[in-house]
XYZ file of C-alpha atoms in Angstrom:
567
model
C -20.755 -47.747 -14.891
C -20.363 -49.912 -11.794
C -23.168 -52.360 -10.623
C -26.100 -50.559 -8.952
C -25.257 -51.784 -5.418
C -21.865 -50.387 -5.521
C -22.798 -46.948 -6.808
C -22.794 -43.804 -4.609
C -26.265 -43.118 -3.009
C -26.740 -40.125 -5.052
C -26.108 -41.814 -8.346
C -28.526 -44.589 -7.269
C -31.016 -41.644 -6.693
C -30.618 -40.370 -10.296
C -31.181 -44.134 -11.238
C -34.371 -44.328 -9.621
C -35.447 -41.160 -10.940
C -34.932 -41.978 -14.534
C -36.793 -45.353 -14.234
C -39.506 -43.325 -12.610
C -39.820 -40.703 -15.573
C -39.741 -43.587 -17.977
C -42.685 -45.347 -16.142
C -44.502 -42.122 -16.427
C -44.420 -42.392 -20.265
C -46.223 -45.849 -20.298
C -49.266 -44.238 -18.985
C -50.295 -42.679 -22.295
C -51.356 -39.496 -20.793
C -52.075 -36.167 -22.565
C -48.738 -34.339 -22.903
C -49.697 -31.622 -20.509
C -50.575 -34.272 -17.745
C -46.903 -36.010 -18.392
C -45.003 -32.845 -18.003
C -46.723 -31.777 -14.968
C -46.104 -35.086 -13.262
C -42.369 -34.997 -14.470
C -42.078 -31.527 -12.929
C -43.596 -32.661 -9.568
C -40.825 -35.562 -9.499
C -38.156 -33.045 -10.361
C -39.155 -30.832 -7.432
C -39.175 -33.684 -5.048
C -35.947 -34.780 -6.254
C -33.667 -31.684 -6.585
C -35.185 -29.639 -3.474
C -35.291 -26.620 -5.981
C -37.261 -23.534 -5.233
C -37.999 -23.330 -8.947
C -38.890 -25.905 -11.476
C -39.702 -24.858 -15.098
C -40.442 -27.115 -18.056
C -40.917 -25.536 -21.658
C -42.025 -28.146 -24.195
C -43.865 -28.481 -27.268
C -47.162 -30.049 -26.982
C -49.745 -31.118 -29.692
C -50.513 -27.454 -30.864
C -47.883 -25.139 -29.408
C -45.493 -24.406 -26.645
C -46.350 -24.234 -22.905
C -44.607 -23.788 -19.667
C -45.026 -25.769 -16.433
C -43.663 -23.952 -13.556
C -43.259 -24.254 -9.772
C -41.615 -21.544 -7.520
C -41.993 -20.775 -3.951
C -43.297 -17.214 -4.799
C -46.372 -18.227 -7.204
C -46.935 -22.025 -6.752
C -47.757 -23.739 -9.565
C -48.414 -22.255 -13.195
C -49.566 -23.617 -16.427
C -48.793 -21.011 -19.319
C -49.962 -21.319 -22.986
C -46.876 -19.469 -24.873
C -47.915 -17.406 -27.748
C -44.290 -17.666 -28.889
C -41.187 -19.465 -28.063
C -38.342 -18.777 -27.944
C -38.641 -15.117 -26.742
C -36.347 -12.515 -28.278
C -32.892 -13.524 -27.063
C -30.545 -10.959 -25.318
C -27.077 -10.185 -26.262
C -24.663 -12.738 -25.444
C -22.362 -10.419 -23.912
C -24.919 -10.012 -21.284
C -24.352 -13.418 -20.013
C -20.526 -12.712 -19.198
C -21.624 -9.827 -16.773
C -24.564 -11.922 -15.060
C -22.568 -12.474 -11.765
C -22.062 -8.677 -11.464
C -25.820 -8.077 -11.910
C -27.547 -10.101 -9.365
C -30.822 -7.817 -9.770
C -31.341 -9.968 -12.980
C -32.352 -12.911 -11.028
C -34.611 -11.124 -8.657
C -37.287 -11.183 -11.487
C -38.642 -14.470 -12.605
C -39.004 -13.402 -15.839
C -35.128 -13.235 -16.253
C -35.552 -17.225 -16.208
C -37.829 -16.863 -19.455
C -34.866 -15.249 -21.030
C -32.529 -18.172 -20.225
C -34.791 -20.664 -21.593
C -35.158 -18.865 -24.888
C -31.238 -18.791 -25.133
C -30.930 -22.461 -24.376
C -33.488 -23.486 -26.786
C -32.073 -21.149 -29.511
C -28.528 -22.477 -28.978
C -27.071 -19.133 -28.112
C -25.088 -19.980 -25.221
C -22.281 -22.492 -26.445
C -19.557 -19.848 -25.962
C -20.670 -18.484 -22.847
C -18.482 -19.024 -19.708
C -21.527 -20.648 -18.011
C -22.495 -23.121 -20.748
C -22.628 -26.830 -20.199
C -21.325 -29.290 -22.505
C -24.932 -29.920 -23.805
C -25.689 -26.085 -24.689
C -27.174 -25.448 -21.372
C -26.478 -22.946 -18.609
C -25.269 -23.259 -15.094
C -24.928 -20.159 -13.412
C -23.933 -19.288 -9.726
C -24.191 -15.754 -8.179
C -23.029 -14.819 -4.664
C -25.629 -12.416 -3.769
C -25.698 -10.310 -0.568
C -27.874 -12.304 2.316
C -30.359 -9.562 2.117
C -31.426 -10.773 -1.335
C -33.978 -13.276 -0.259
C -35.833 -13.495 -3.274
C -33.156 -14.336 -5.835
C -31.773 -17.578 -7.122
C -28.245 -18.064 -6.063
C -27.956 -20.620 -8.573
C -29.871 -21.676 -12.011
C -29.635 -24.703 -14.063
C -31.256 -24.439 -17.302
C -30.858 -27.629 -19.684
C -32.248 -28.241 -23.236
C -34.585 -31.243 -23.783
C -33.229 -33.176 -26.650
C -34.701 -35.937 -28.847
C -33.030 -37.323 -32.070
C -30.834 -34.356 -32.279
C -33.448 -31.739 -32.109
C -34.138 -29.706 -28.976
C -37.893 -29.725 -28.270
C -37.891 -27.577 -25.010
C -36.009 -26.774 -21.878
C -35.924 -27.577 -18.063
C -34.963 -24.725 -15.665
C -34.101 -25.392 -11.887
C -33.281 -22.728 -9.260
C -31.924 -22.731 -5.747
C -31.688 -19.790 -3.023
C -29.457 -22.054 -0.940
C -26.265 -21.327 -3.299
C -26.451 -25.302 -4.311
C -24.428 -25.480 -7.417
C -24.526 -28.870 -9.395
C -21.013 -29.980 -10.109
C -20.062 -31.095 -13.690
C -20.937 -34.837 -12.814
C -24.654 -33.711 -11.791
C -24.818 -31.578 -14.687
C -24.322 -34.515 -16.913
C -26.623 -36.865 -14.773
C -29.521 -33.882 -14.788
C -28.992 -33.906 -18.563
C -29.226 -37.523 -18.990
C -32.626 -37.066 -16.928
C -33.773 -34.269 -19.218
C -33.088 -36.507 -22.482
C -35.070 -38.945 -20.672
C -37.748 -36.643 -20.419
C -37.585 -35.781 -24.263
C -37.455 -39.570 -25.155
C -40.347 -40.290 -22.760
C -42.448 -37.139 -24.326
C -42.263 -38.669 -27.660
C -43.020 -42.183 -26.519
C -45.898 -41.027 -24.606
C -47.134 -38.978 -27.753
C -46.840 -41.623 -29.990
C -48.611 -44.071 -27.539
C -51.456 -41.574 -26.744
C -52.079 -40.956 -30.553
C -52.163 -44.613 -31.023
C -54.742 -45.004 -28.269
C -56.879 -42.077 -29.605
C -56.395 -43.272 -33.043
C -57.924 -46.859 -32.015
C -60.620 -45.150 -30.035
C -61.763 -43.120 -32.950
C -61.643 -45.968 -35.220
C -63.714 -48.224 -32.797
C -66.324 -45.380 -32.373
C -66.692 -45.150 -36.089
C -66.956 -48.885 -36.767
C -69.773 -49.296 -34.070
C -71.828 -46.423 -35.765
C -71.325 -47.914 -39.076
C -72.337 -51.331 -37.801
C -75.195 -49.909 -36.011
C -76.393 -48.304 -39.386
C -76.229 -51.606 -41.286
C -78.337 -53.705 -38.627
C -81.399 -54.754 -40.213
C -84.664 -53.379 -38.765
C -82.925 -50.409 -37.178
C -84.834 -46.968 -37.792
C -82.869 -43.715 -38.187
C -84.075 -42.553 -34.912
C -82.643 -45.874 -33.207
C -79.211 -45.248 -35.035
C -79.023 -41.737 -34.096
C -79.801 -42.587 -30.208
C -77.282 -45.325 -30.371
C -74.725 -43.007 -31.944
C -75.408 -40.493 -29.131
C -74.397 -43.078 -26.547
C -71.202 -44.516 -28.363
C -69.557 -41.093 -29.254
C -68.427 -40.189 -25.614
C -66.060 -43.346 -25.455
C -64.120 -42.019 -28.274
C -63.061 -39.153 -26.149
C -60.353 -38.581 -23.732
C -62.563 -38.039 -20.627
C -65.828 -40.316 -21.435
C -66.816 -40.051 -17.821
C -67.645 -36.358 -17.788
C -68.489 -36.257 -21.740
C -71.910 -35.548 -22.988
C -73.180 -35.809 -26.474
C -76.198 -34.348 -28.419
C -77.206 -35.087 -31.972
C -79.926 -32.630 -33.663
C -81.365 -33.964 -36.834
C -84.438 -32.826 -38.918
C -85.929 -31.032 -35.561
C -85.367 -34.069 -33.670
C -82.964 -34.140 -30.564
C -81.275 -37.138 -29.461
C -79.218 -36.867 -26.149
C -77.517 -39.461 -23.766
C -77.403 -40.022 -20.059
C -75.137 -37.319 -19.500
C -77.572 -34.643 -20.747
C -76.345 -31.735 -18.587
C -75.298 -28.258 -19.325
C -71.347 -28.658 -20.874
C -68.531 -26.207 -20.008
C -66.901 -26.688 -23.311
C -68.392 -27.713 -26.563
C -67.329 -28.558 -29.976
C -69.797 -29.396 -32.939
C -69.703 -30.705 -36.691
C -72.528 -30.500 -39.048
C -74.395 -33.580 -40.467
C -74.537 -33.130 -44.499
C -76.931 -35.416 -46.404
C -76.276 -34.983 -50.112
C -74.311 -32.037 -49.422
C -77.277 -30.244 -47.475
C -76.954 -29.737 -43.952
C -79.681 -31.663 -42.141
C -78.324 -31.159 -38.602
C -75.221 -31.471 -36.164
C -73.283 -33.427 -33.597
C -72.310 -31.776 -30.309
C -69.889 -32.895 -27.699
C -69.246 -31.329 -24.406
C -67.203 -31.645 -21.272
C -69.179 -31.153 -18.191
C -66.041 -30.128 -16.050
C -63.769 -27.298 -16.218
C -60.424 -28.573 -17.510
C -56.903 -27.907 -16.022
C -55.633 -27.820 -19.714
C -53.798 -24.728 -20.928
C -56.034 -24.845 -23.850
C -59.203 -22.743 -23.797
C -61.067 -25.652 -25.609
C -59.722 -28.702 -23.781
C -60.454 -31.063 -26.964
C -57.676 -32.647 -28.883
C -57.403 -32.104 -32.765
C -57.789 -35.625 -33.319
C -61.111 -35.718 -31.515
C -62.347 -32.809 -33.681
C -61.245 -35.079 -36.701
C -62.995 -37.945 -35.052
C -66.162 -36.005 -34.533
C -65.977 -34.821 -38.243
C -65.661 -38.267 -39.292
C -68.499 -39.393 -37.038
C -70.691 -36.597 -38.498
C -69.858 -37.658 -42.057
C -70.752 -41.322 -41.278
C -73.969 -40.068 -39.819
C -74.596 -38.478 -43.007
C -73.822 -41.288 -44.937
C -76.196 -43.451 -42.884
C -79.162 -41.086 -42.954
C -78.950 -40.780 -46.829
C -79.023 -44.446 -47.313
C -81.655 -44.739 -44.722
C -83.897 -42.103 -46.618
C -83.033 -43.708 -50.002
C -84.535 -47.130 -48.569
C -87.541 -45.571 -47.529
C -88.042 -43.749 -50.886
C -87.740 -47.107 -52.440
C -90.373 -48.691 -50.043
C -92.505 -45.950 -50.617
C -92.117 -46.045 -54.584
C -92.708 -49.947 -54.192
C -95.890 -49.413 -52.168
C -97.137 -46.879 -54.826
C -96.318 -49.287 -57.603
C -98.273 -52.095 -55.919
C -101.054 -49.467 -55.011
C -101.231 -48.831 -58.876
C -101.287 -52.229 -59.774
C -104.317 -53.089 -57.625
C -106.204 -50.029 -58.921
C -105.351 -51.386 -62.456
C -106.769 -54.898 -61.373
C -109.861 -53.520 -60.121
C -110.363 -51.078 -63.090
C -110.073 -54.301 -65.124
C -112.486 -56.107 -63.249
C -115.167 -53.419 -63.143
C -116.347 -53.204 -66.518
C -117.393 -56.934 -66.384
C -118.602 -56.800 -63.053
C -120.931 -53.748 -63.903
C -122.108 -55.485 -67.088
C -122.973 -58.646 -65.069
C -124.741 -56.884 -62.409
C -126.612 -53.785 -64.405
C -128.757 -56.469 -66.310
C -130.243 -58.284 -63.420
C -130.545 -55.036 -61.433
C -132.437 -53.385 -64.092
C -134.767 -56.272 -64.277
C -135.383 -56.307 -60.399
C -136.041 -52.554 -60.538
C -138.193 -52.656 -63.267
C -140.503 -55.577 -62.339
C -140.699 -54.127 -58.592
C -141.766 -50.600 -60.279
C -144.489 -52.491 -62.289
C -145.496 -54.367 -59.334
C -145.983 -51.154 -57.455
C -147.814 -49.336 -60.185
C -150.128 -52.085 -61.377
C -150.201 -54.904 -58.604
C -153.202 -55.203 -56.204
C -150.826 -54.914 -53.137
C -151.564 -54.202 -49.555
C -149.608 -51.455 -47.459
C -147.127 -54.040 -46.100
C -146.179 -55.398 -49.482
C -146.099 -51.979 -51.014
C -143.497 -51.158 -48.345
C -141.472 -54.227 -49.074
C -141.573 -53.399 -52.717
C -140.240 -49.819 -51.887
C -137.364 -51.514 -49.975
C -136.702 -53.649 -53.224
C -136.524 -50.469 -55.285
C -134.162 -48.586 -53.004
C -131.863 -51.577 -52.797
C -131.767 -51.939 -56.351
C -131.032 -48.316 -57.020
C -128.178 -48.254 -54.391
C -126.672 -51.245 -56.174
C -126.878 -49.230 -59.392
C -125.175 -46.251 -57.845
C -122.511 -48.312 -56.817
C -121.961 -49.691 -60.195
C -121.863 -46.137 -61.581
C -119.312 -45.138 -58.938
C -117.079 -48.118 -59.989
C -117.463 -47.256 -63.524
C -116.356 -43.680 -62.627
C -113.339 -45.140 -60.703
C -112.166 -47.251 -63.408
C -112.666 -44.593 -65.924
C -115.214 -46.715 -67.880
C -117.867 -43.571 -68.078
C -116.029 -40.844 -69.967
C -116.312 -37.348 -68.853
C -118.000 -34.663 -70.388
C -115.908 -31.762 -70.352
C -117.111 -28.130 -70.699
C -115.747 -24.685 -69.524
C -116.782 -24.108 -65.851
C -116.135 -21.441 -63.280
C -114.719 -23.406 -60.278
C -116.405 -21.193 -57.374
C -119.640 -21.487 -59.117
C -119.420 -25.350 -59.627
C -118.446 -25.527 -55.637
C -121.573 -23.485 -54.805
C -123.819 -25.454 -57.113
C -122.377 -28.794 -55.706
C -123.015 -27.763 -52.143
C -126.481 -26.777 -52.651
C -127.882 -30.362 -51.450
C -125.444 -30.586 -48.526
C -125.909 -27.270 -46.724
C -128.971 -28.344 -45.000
C -127.080 -31.275 -43.641
C -124.264 -29.114 -42.640
C -126.254 -26.910 -40.621
C -127.977 -29.591 -38.682
C -124.650 -31.164 -37.995
C -123.909 -27.898 -35.921
C -120.872 -27.198 -38.731
C -119.743 -23.666 -39.824
C -118.838 -23.554 -43.420
C -116.192 -21.163 -44.406
C -115.801 -20.104 -47.882
C -112.462 -18.473 -49.096
C -112.639 -18.006 -52.943
C -109.999 -16.649 -54.830
C -111.543 -14.135 -57.578
C -110.758 -13.903 -61.216
C -109.834 -17.547 -61.386
C -109.448 -18.914 -65.181
C -112.423 -21.005 -66.902
C -111.319 -24.631 -67.087
C -112.708 -27.459 -68.864
C -114.059 -29.990 -66.501
C -116.997 -32.473 -66.226
C -119.302 -30.542 -63.816
C -121.343 -33.597 -62.815
C -118.057 -35.328 -62.085
C -116.566 -32.529 -59.936
C -119.702 -32.193 -57.952
C -119.187 -35.909 -57.133
C -115.742 -35.010 -55.849
C -116.830 -32.291 -53.804
C -119.737 -34.091 -52.408
C -117.555 -37.180 -51.373
C -114.970 -34.992 -49.571
C -117.328 -32.732 -47.797
C -119.281 -35.780 -46.932
C -116.082 -37.325 -45.264
C -115.620 -34.030 -43.478
C -118.914 -33.843 -41.877
C -118.653 -37.677 -40.814
C -115.333 -36.628 -39.219
C -116.996 -34.016 -36.958
C -120.073 -35.683 -35.199
C -119.853 -33.131 -32.452
C -119.710 -29.947 -34.838
C -116.729 -27.913 -35.892
C -115.561 -26.058 -39.211
C -115.419 -26.738 -42.992
C -113.254 -24.364 -44.972
C -113.412 -24.398 -48.850
C -110.765 -22.478 -50.416
C -109.876 -21.893 -53.926
C -106.601 -20.695 -55.334
C -104.304 -20.737 -58.439
C -100.753 -20.737 -59.750
C -99.286 -20.063 -62.967
C -100.082 -23.658 -64.166
C -102.924 -25.258 -61.848
C -106.220 -24.323 -59.880
C -106.404 -25.725 -56.507
C -109.467 -26.806 -54.370
C -108.690 -27.182 -50.727
C -111.498 -28.735 -48.363
C -110.265 -28.500 -44.761
C -112.060 -29.517 -41.544
C -111.439 -29.518 -37.817
C -112.120 -32.930 -37.388
C -110.635 -36.134 -35.849
C -108.111 -36.542 -38.561
C -106.717 -39.473 -39.939
C -104.380 -42.037 -38.526
C -100.982 -42.250 -39.871
C -101.455 -45.832 -40.482
C -104.599 -45.267 -42.489
C -103.269 -42.368 -44.633
C -101.512 -44.840 -47.254
C -104.709 -46.775 -47.546
C -107.549 -44.203 -47.724
C -107.445 -44.278 -51.652
C -107.892 -48.040 -51.899
C -111.367 -49.329 -53.051
C -113.562 -50.699 -50.295
C -111.036 -49.468 -47.544
C -112.996 -47.656 -44.567
C -112.590 -47.022 -41.099
C -116.308 -46.052 -40.813
C -119.232 -48.261 -39.876
C -121.216 -50.171 -42.279
C -124.039 -47.686 -42.605
C -121.701 -44.714 -43.298
C -120.002 -46.015 -46.462
C -118.722 -48.600 -48.744
C -115.089 -47.359 -49.001
C -115.662 -45.930 -52.490
C -115.661 -42.304 -52.066
C -112.243 -41.404 -52.075
C -111.233 -43.764 -54.871
C -113.945 -42.544 -56.870
C -112.680 -38.907 -56.382
C -109.259 -40.296 -57.130
C -110.645 -41.619 -60.397
C -112.328 -38.612 -61.561
C -109.586 -36.055 -60.589
C -107.109 -38.334 -62.349
C -109.178 -38.562 -65.510
C -109.006 -34.611 -65.546
C -105.137 -35.019 -65.458
C -105.256 -33.742 -61.923
C -103.877 -34.924 -58.453
C -105.244 -35.224 -54.618
C -103.087 -34.877 -51.558
C -103.931 -34.986 -48.063
C -102.504 -33.545 -45.030
C -103.972 -34.760 -41.761
C -102.956 -34.401 -37.868
C -104.847 -36.766 -35.402
C -107.221 -34.769 -33.233
C -106.574 -31.536 -35.124
C -108.228 -32.060 -38.742
C -107.428 -33.055 -42.083
C -106.991 -30.874 -45.425
C -107.578 -32.430 -48.970
C -105.839 -30.641 -51.806
C -107.479 -30.987 -55.357
C -105.201 -29.551 -57.935
C -106.488 -29.240 -61.870
C -103.928 -28.225 -64.347
C -104.938 -25.318 -66.335
C -103.316 -26.260 -69.562
C -105.028 -24.851 -72.596
C -108.539 -25.621 -71.519
C -109.759 -22.284 -70.795
C -110.941 -19.272 -73.004
C -108.435 -16.296 -73.355
C -106.746 -17.539 -70.063
C -109.208 -15.598 -67.921
C -112.866 -15.896 -66.891
C -114.850 -13.682 -69.043
C -116.172 -10.380 -67.387
C -119.783 -9.930 -67.292
């Protein structure tokens, strides 16, 4: 070919158009956007009243069409090519001008070119296209007097068609047809190049998004809530239009949203699975309507990315749950170790303290009984006696906590024992403006327990409930049974227990009360008693709403005939 400066002007125009179309492919656009831009440039270049591009996208065929009659149209094709007409009809087209008054006839020509059915036609081009000219009467102003339909080719494969129509009667000559075919082949090459570049860019964004979330999940000190919130902020950048993409993560009844927290027009979502159990979902939405021909304008690669992100979040959540469970078990182990240590020390402490306390108590009582003392001294002696008795009671509780005092078990009726244990507390409950509600299950099995120790558990738990309601409230005592256990539930409407205190309430000497309200042994003693009966204590508390302790004793074989005897 001659140097560009010596080429005829029309050839230079074709040359500039080809470079213009190639430059479009460098943008890495969505395939639909690329063909829309390409059709606009063909309209400007050809002066045609009709330009129609049919091409295969990521999912199916679509048509971009501009005509003076209908303007710009973007159509998703249910199937392509459409059923072909008989080849013989092509030979009679010049005598059937009405065929071209309906734009749907162009659809048929596009199908014929795409399917390779025009090679032997008198209108066929060297490349397998159609170049048709009809001498219509002047009054057929809506008809296209000439139509050029060319195949879009890439690597010996037809991947679409380009159709152009003129009412002016312009008929491209053979050289121009070849140049137009060259332009259309550039469109085919650019389509493939653009698609590969676009897919590479999307893959990079996908990997970067997953990497950032994975890295966030491995940062020390990050809670699962921090990770979920960070993921909400990262995910939109992995999508085609991050500026108007919103994201929401719902996990275990918690919702995390980003800055674009608005009602989306389109959404896609993926479930978050933790150890094969659905625990939540990730939802991504576009905030604007799309010009895409697809009902849901998300790429299939974006759906795959979201699925990968949801999978990564599931792995991170499982790892965090395992870490928390490991920490909880370590704390339980530490707690148990501390309890064992206290238990080992208790026997020695009790022995060392009981003897001097016994002497102090004995001599104080002798002085009070036989001594010649005035009232002031007598009152002081009484204080000594009370202090000694209080010290001996603490030692007794420590013995119970460490299980140094063996329980004396007999068959008991739980409901009756609760009433007996509450007898001494009912007056205090009434004075504290507290309503006592009893909800006992009937026909509970008799179970073998130490009545005195059971009373101690009930007293400790009920006293705690009373102290939690200085302004009054309600205490509910409920009994129930399962196949294996008997349950005692003590529930109050008090201040509740702070989350930071819950893990420590069974530690000896741990208390949030004032010095005059307790030594921090009530709950540890109750725990020791219940565990000596192979039972458990659990607590459920919500600050500001109250606390419920559930004491569970196994029925086992320690009951008569499995049921309470009827009187």
